[in-house]
Each structure stands twice: as C-alpha cells, then as structure tokens.
Amino acid sequence: MTRRPGLTVPDSLASASRDLNELFDRLFDAPLRVSGSQAWFAPTSVWEDDGHFTVEMDLPGIAPDDLDVTVDDGKLTVTAKRADAEDRKYLHQERRFGELTRSITLPESVDPESIEAEYAHGVLRVTLTKRPEVQPRKIDIKVG
C-alpha cells in the first residue's frame, strides 16, 4: 500500500496511475515549454471517438488574437500569450503570465486538412478528424 496524506492507495492502483501519467507525458513531446518570467501551463484533455480525436485546453484570460494553433510535420502546436499589467504591486499572486507552447504528436490516422479549432469561454477545442480509411465502417451483408 502506498500512503499519501489522508489517502491510502493500493500499490497496483498507484502503479497504474504512474503508467498512465507516463503515457500521457509521452503523448506530449514537450509537455511544457514556457518563456517569460513565470511558468504556467494549460490543463489539457485528449480523447478519441470513432471518427475523431479531440483536444481541449483551458486558456482563461487569453484573447483570441494571442492564441495560435498550427499543424506542421505531424505535430499540433498551441501557443498562447497572457500579459500582466506591469504597474501592479501584488499582495498575493497565483496567476501566471508569459508565453506557453504545447505540442502534441499526431497519430498518422489524423487527416491534417480537416482539423478545426474553436475557442469559447476560455476553452480551446481542437477536433482532429481521422482519415476515412481508418474509421470504422459498417459492412452491408448481402442476402442471397
């Protein structure tokens, strides 16, 4: 059993959690590349259904003009910039500012021409359509 403050986790569950985290980290070539004086990151979810992969990234406070989504050489890259007012004298500060770049290596099954991105309410959603030849299809059964 692995003990964490207020929590006891079976070793098999802790191991599975570590394995899943390592897999997720490998999906992202550079999980976090940041420039600027304070590092920040954007929580990201990636999921798959029959015809698509979807990437959602929380980017609160980012103006659409400060957000860039590109696809190049099999990688989806999101760059965002959040500026801070320089004349503030903070009493408490947890928010982070600067530039964030996050890249995801795309599976070969993604059709790069069909990628779409939407940004609303501080959430970026990128939909990556799978190539038709790798999507499941129903086979008609001939009766005869």
PDB file of C-alpha atoms in Angstrom:
ATOM      1  CA  MET A   1       0.000   0.000   0.000  1.00  0.00           C
ATOM      2  CA  THR A   2       1.176   3.494  -0.829  1.00  0.00           C
ATOM      3  CA  ARG A   3       0.350   6.119   1.749  1.00  0.00           C
ATOM      4  CA  ARG A   4      -0.316   9.704   0.893  1.00  0.00           C
ATOM      5  CA  PRO A   5      -1.566  12.305   3.354  1.00  0.00           C
ATOM      6  CA  GLY A   6      -5.156  11.337   4.117  1.00  0.00           C
ATOM      7  CA  LEU A   7      -5.167   8.626   1.434  1.00  0.00           C
ATOM      8  CA  THR A   8      -4.104   5.002   1.185  1.00  0.00           C
ATOM      9  CA  VAL A   9      -3.700   3.769  -2.389  1.00  0.00           C
ATOM     10  CA  PRO A  10      -3.163   0.090  -3.307  1.00  0.00           C
ATOM     11  CA  ASP A  11       0.245  -0.368  -4.984  1.00  0.00           C
ATOM     12  CA  SER A  12      -1.377  -1.713  -8.171  1.00  0.00           C
ATOM     13  CA  LEU A  13      -3.543   1.413  -8.470  1.00  0.00           C
ATOM     14  CA  ALA A  14      -0.588   3.704  -7.763  1.00  0.00           C
ATOM     15  CA  SER A  15       1.452   1.843 -10.394  1.00  0.00           C
ATOM     16  CA  ALA A  16      -1.368   2.085 -12.954  1.00  0.00           C
ATOM     17  CA  SER A  17      -1.682   5.800 -12.238  1.00  0.00           C
ATOM     18  CA  ARG A  18       2.078   6.296 -12.771  1.00  0.00           C
ATOM     19  CA  ASP A  19       1.940   4.291 -16.014  1.00  0.00           C
ATOM     20  CA  LEU A  20      -0.987   6.372 -17.278  1.00  0.00           C
ATOM     21  CA  ASN A  21       0.794   9.611 -16.406  1.00  0.00           C
ATOM     22  CA  GLU A  22       3.944   8.436 -18.223  1.00  0.00           C
ATOM     23  CA  LEU A  23       1.871   7.510 -21.289  1.00  0.00           C
ATOM     24  CA  PHE A  24       0.193  10.920 -21.256  1.00  0.00           C
ATOM     25  CA  ASP A  25       3.584  12.637 -20.901  1.00  0.00           C
ATOM     26  CA  ARG A  26       4.914  10.686 -23.905  1.00  0.00           C
ATOM     27  CA  LEU A  27       1.903  11.802 -25.975  1.00  0.00           C
ATOM     28  CA  PHE A  28       3.122  15.349 -25.487  1.00  0.00           C
ATOM     29  CA  ASP A  29       6.624  15.751 -26.938  1.00  0.00           C
ATOM     30  CA  ALA A  30       7.255  18.851 -24.865  1.00  0.00           C
ATOM     31  CA  PRO A  31       4.677  18.790 -22.092  1.00  0.00           C
ATOM     32  CA  LEU A  32       5.516  22.348 -21.167  1.00  0.00           C
ATOM     33  CA  ARG A  33       7.764  24.844 -22.853  1.00  0.00           C
ATOM     34  CA  VAL A  34       7.430  28.290 -21.387  1.00  0.00           C
ATOM     35  CA  SER A  35       9.144  31.587 -21.888  1.00  0.00           C
ATOM     36  CA  GLY A  36       8.745  34.605 -19.662  1.00  0.00           C
ATOM     37  CA  SER A  37       9.422  35.212 -16.024  1.00  0.00           C
ATOM     38  CA  GLN A  38       6.718  32.976 -14.572  1.00  0.00           C
ATOM     39  CA  ALA A  39       5.930  29.456 -15.769  1.00  0.00           C
ATOM     40  CA  TRP A  40       2.320  28.477 -16.378  1.00  0.00           C
ATOM     41  CA  PHE A  41       0.566  25.613 -18.067  1.00  0.00           C
ATOM     42  CA  ALA A  42      -2.820  24.921 -19.584  1.00  0.00           C
ATOM     43  CA  PRO A  43      -4.688  21.866 -18.274  1.00  0.00           C
ATOM     44  CA  THR A  44      -5.385  19.675 -21.291  1.00  0.00           C
ATOM     45  CA  SER A  45      -7.634  16.718 -22.081  1.00  0.00           C
ATOM     46  CA  VAL A  46      -7.338  14.442 -25.114  1.00  0.00           C
ATOM     47  CA  TRP A  47      -9.927  11.847 -26.079  1.00  0.00           C
ATOM     48  CA  GLU A  48     -10.920   9.698 -29.028  1.00  0.00           C
ATOM     49  CA  ASP A  49     -14.185   8.508 -30.522  1.00  0.00           C
ATOM     50  CA  ASP A  50     -14.840   6.508 -33.708  1.00  0.00           C
ATOM     51  CA  GLY A  51     -14.167   9.352 -36.147  1.00  0.00           C
ATOM     52  CA  HIS A  52     -12.158  11.971 -34.242  1.00  0.00           C
ATOM     53  CA  PHE A  53      -9.549  12.872 -31.704  1.00  0.00           C
ATOM     54  CA  THR A  54     -10.392  15.912 -29.584  1.00  0.00           C
ATOM     55  CA  VAL A  55      -8.023  18.145 -27.639  1.00  0.00           C
ATOM     56  CA  GLU A  56      -9.413  20.593 -25.077  1.00  0.00           C
ATOM     57  CA  MET A  57      -7.185  23.107 -23.351  1.00  0.00           C
ATOM     58  CA  ASP A  58      -8.129  25.571 -20.595  1.00  0.00           C
ATOM     59  CA  LEU A  59      -6.805  29.013 -21.517  1.00  0.00           C
ATOM     60  CA  PRO A  60      -8.697  31.529 -19.353  1.00  0.00           C
ATOM     61  CA  GLY A  61      -7.879  35.170 -19.897  1.00  0.00           C
ATOM     62  CA  ILE A  62      -6.321  34.628 -23.338  1.00  0.00           C
ATOM     63  CA  ALA A  63      -7.509  36.963 -26.081  1.00  0.00           C
ATOM     64  CA  PRO A  64      -8.193  35.149 -29.365  1.00  0.00           C
ATOM     65  CA  ASP A  65      -5.501  37.305 -31.033  1.00  0.00           C
ATOM     66  CA  ASP A  66      -2.943  35.950 -28.513  1.00  0.00           C
ATOM     67  CA  LEU A  67      -3.702  32.322 -29.387  1.00  0.00           C
ATOM     68  CA  ASP A  68      -2.144  30.376 -32.247  1.00  0.00           C
ATOM     69  CA  VAL A  69      -2.847  26.800 -33.388  1.00  0.00           C
ATOM     70  CA  THR A  70      -0.650  25.245 -36.073  1.00  0.00           C
ATOM     71  CA  VAL A  71      -0.056  21.832 -37.622  1.00  0.00           C
ATOM     72  CA  ASP A  72       3.354  21.079 -39.055  1.00  0.00           C
ATOM     73  CA  ASP A  73       5.267  17.873 -39.686  1.00  0.00           C
ATOM     74  CA  GLY A  74       2.776  15.710 -37.795  1.00  0.00           C
ATOM     75  CA  LYS A  75       2.551  17.958 -34.732  1.00  0.00           C
ATOM     76  CA  LEU A  76      -0.269  20.095 -33.400  1.00  0.00           C
ATOM     77  CA  THR A  77       1.189  23.115 -31.600  1.00  0.00           C
ATOM     78  CA  VAL A  78      -0.747  25.572 -29.441  1.00  0.00           C
ATOM     79  CA  THR A  79       0.902  28.843 -28.451  1.00  0.00           C
ATOM     80  CA  ALA A  80      -0.763  31.283 -26.079  1.00  0.00           C
ATOM     81  CA  LYS A  81       0.395  34.525 -24.518  1.00  0.00           C
ATOM     82  CA  ARG A  82      -1.016  36.116 -21.387  1.00  0.00           C
ATOM     83  CA  ALA A  83       0.329  39.542 -20.458  1.00  0.00           C
ATOM     84  CA  ASP A  84       0.364  41.050 -16.984  1.00  0.00           C
ATOM     85  CA  ALA A  85      -0.144  44.714 -16.146  1.00  0.00           C
ATOM     86  CA  GLU A  86       3.392  45.791 -15.264  1.00  0.00           C
ATOM     87  CA  ASP A  87       2.420  48.534 -12.833  1.00  0.00           C
ATOM     88  CA  ARG A  88       0.670  46.300 -10.305  1.00  0.00           C
ATOM     89  CA  LYS A  89       2.082  45.768  -6.833  1.00  0.00           C
ATOM     90  CA  TYR A  90       0.607  42.401  -5.843  1.00  0.00           C
ATOM     91  CA  LEU A  91      -0.289  41.482  -2.283  1.00  0.00           C
ATOM     92  CA  HIS A  92      -0.934  37.891  -3.408  1.00  0.00           C
ATOM     93  CA  GLN A  93      -0.385  36.377  -6.838  1.00  0.00           C
ATOM     94  CA  GLU A  94      -1.155  32.840  -8.042  1.00  0.00           C
ATOM     95  CA  ARG A  95      -1.923  33.562 -11.692  1.00  0.00           C
ATOM     96  CA  ARG A  96       0.859  33.071 -14.224  1.00  0.00           C
ATOM     97  CA  PHE A  97       1.763  35.098 -17.276  1.00  0.00           C
ATOM     98  CA  GLY A  98       4.014  34.862 -20.303  1.00  0.00           C
ATOM     99  CA  GLU A  99       4.031  32.578 -23.324  1.00  0.00           C
ATOM    100  CA  LEU A 100       3.061  28.929 -23.337  1.00  0.00           C
ATOM    101  CA  THR A 101       3.772  26.463 -26.147  1.00  0.00           C
ATOM    102  CA  ARG A 102       2.408  22.939 -26.102  1.00  0.00           C
ATOM    103  CA  SER A 103       2.957  20.382 -28.888  1.00  0.00           C
ATOM    104  CA  ILE A 104       1.219  17.091 -29.466  1.00  0.00           C
ATOM    105  CA  THR A 105       2.486  14.477 -31.909  1.00  0.00           C
ATOM    106  CA  LEU A 106      -0.453  13.448 -34.063  1.00  0.00           C
ATOM    107  CA  PRO A 107      -1.215   9.834 -34.966  1.00  0.00           C
ATOM    108  CA  GLU A 108      -0.811   9.035 -38.664  1.00  0.00           C
ATOM    109  CA  SER A 109      -4.561   8.361 -38.762  1.00  0.00           C
ATOM    110  CA  VAL A 110      -5.340  12.112 -38.486  1.00  0.00           C
ATOM    111  CA  ASP A 111      -6.348  13.962 -41.657  1.00  0.00           C
ATOM    112  CA  PRO A 112      -4.381  17.237 -41.286  1.00  0.00           C
ATOM    113  CA  GLU A 113      -6.639  19.028 -43.790  1.00  0.00           C
ATOM    114  CA  SER A 114      -9.731  18.522 -41.642  1.00  0.00           C
ATOM    115  CA  ILE A 115      -8.500  19.964 -38.328  1.00  0.00           C
ATOM    116  CA  GLU A 116     -10.824  22.548 -36.795  1.00  0.00           C
ATOM    117  CA  ALA A 117     -10.352  24.771 -33.746  1.00  0.00           C
ATOM    118  CA  GLU A 118     -12.921  26.630 -31.638  1.00  0.00           C
ATOM    119  CA  TYR A 119     -12.293  28.972 -28.704  1.00  0.00           C
ATOM    120  CA  ALA A 120     -15.101  29.922 -26.333  1.00  0.00           C
ATOM    121  CA  HIS A 121     -15.324  30.807 -22.650  1.00  0.00           C
ATOM    122  CA  GLY A 122     -11.582  30.306 -22.152  1.00  0.00           C
ATOM    123  CA  VAL A 123     -11.542  26.760 -23.564  1.00  0.00           C
ATOM    124  CA  LEU A 124      -9.802  25.839 -26.816  1.00  0.00           C
ATOM    125  CA  ARG A 125     -11.239  22.758 -28.545  1.00  0.00           C
ATOM    126  CA  VAL A 126      -9.354  21.250 -31.471  1.00  0.00           C
ATOM    127  CA  THR A 127     -11.118  18.500 -33.418  1.00  0.00           C
ATOM    128  CA  LEU A 128      -8.911  16.188 -35.474  1.00  0.00           C
ATOM    129  CA  THR A 129     -10.799  14.011 -37.920  1.00  0.00           C
ATOM    130  CA  LYS A 130      -9.465  10.544 -38.650  1.00  0.00           C
ATOM    131  CA  ARG A 131      -8.749   9.611 -42.251  1.00  0.00           C
ATOM    132  CA  PRO A 132     -11.753   7.794 -43.770  1.00  0.00           C
ATOM    133  CA  GLU A 133      -9.761   4.616 -44.366  1.00  0.00           C
ATOM    134  CA  VAL A 134      -9.076   4.187 -40.628  1.00  0.00           C
ATOM    135  CA  GLN A 135     -12.591   4.978 -39.431  1.00  0.00           C
ATOM    136  CA  PRO A 136     -14.863   2.094 -38.553  1.00  0.00           C
ATOM    137  CA  ARG A 137     -17.427   1.332 -41.195  1.00  0.00           C
ATOM    138  CA  LYS A 138     -20.420  -0.911 -41.295  1.00  0.00           C
ATOM    139  CA  ILE A 139     -20.289  -3.717 -43.832  1.00  0.00           C
ATOM    140  CA  ASP A 140     -23.565  -4.480 -45.589  1.00  0.00           C
ATOM    141  CA  ILE A 141     -24.487  -8.146 -45.593  1.00  0.00           C
ATOM    142  CA  LYS A 142     -25.875  -9.437 -48.864  1.00  0.00           C
ATOM    143  CA  VAL A 143     -28.612 -11.961 -48.518  1.00  0.00           C
ATOM    144  CA  GLY A 144     -28.931 -14.311 -51.378  1.00  0.00           C
TER     145      GLY A 144
END
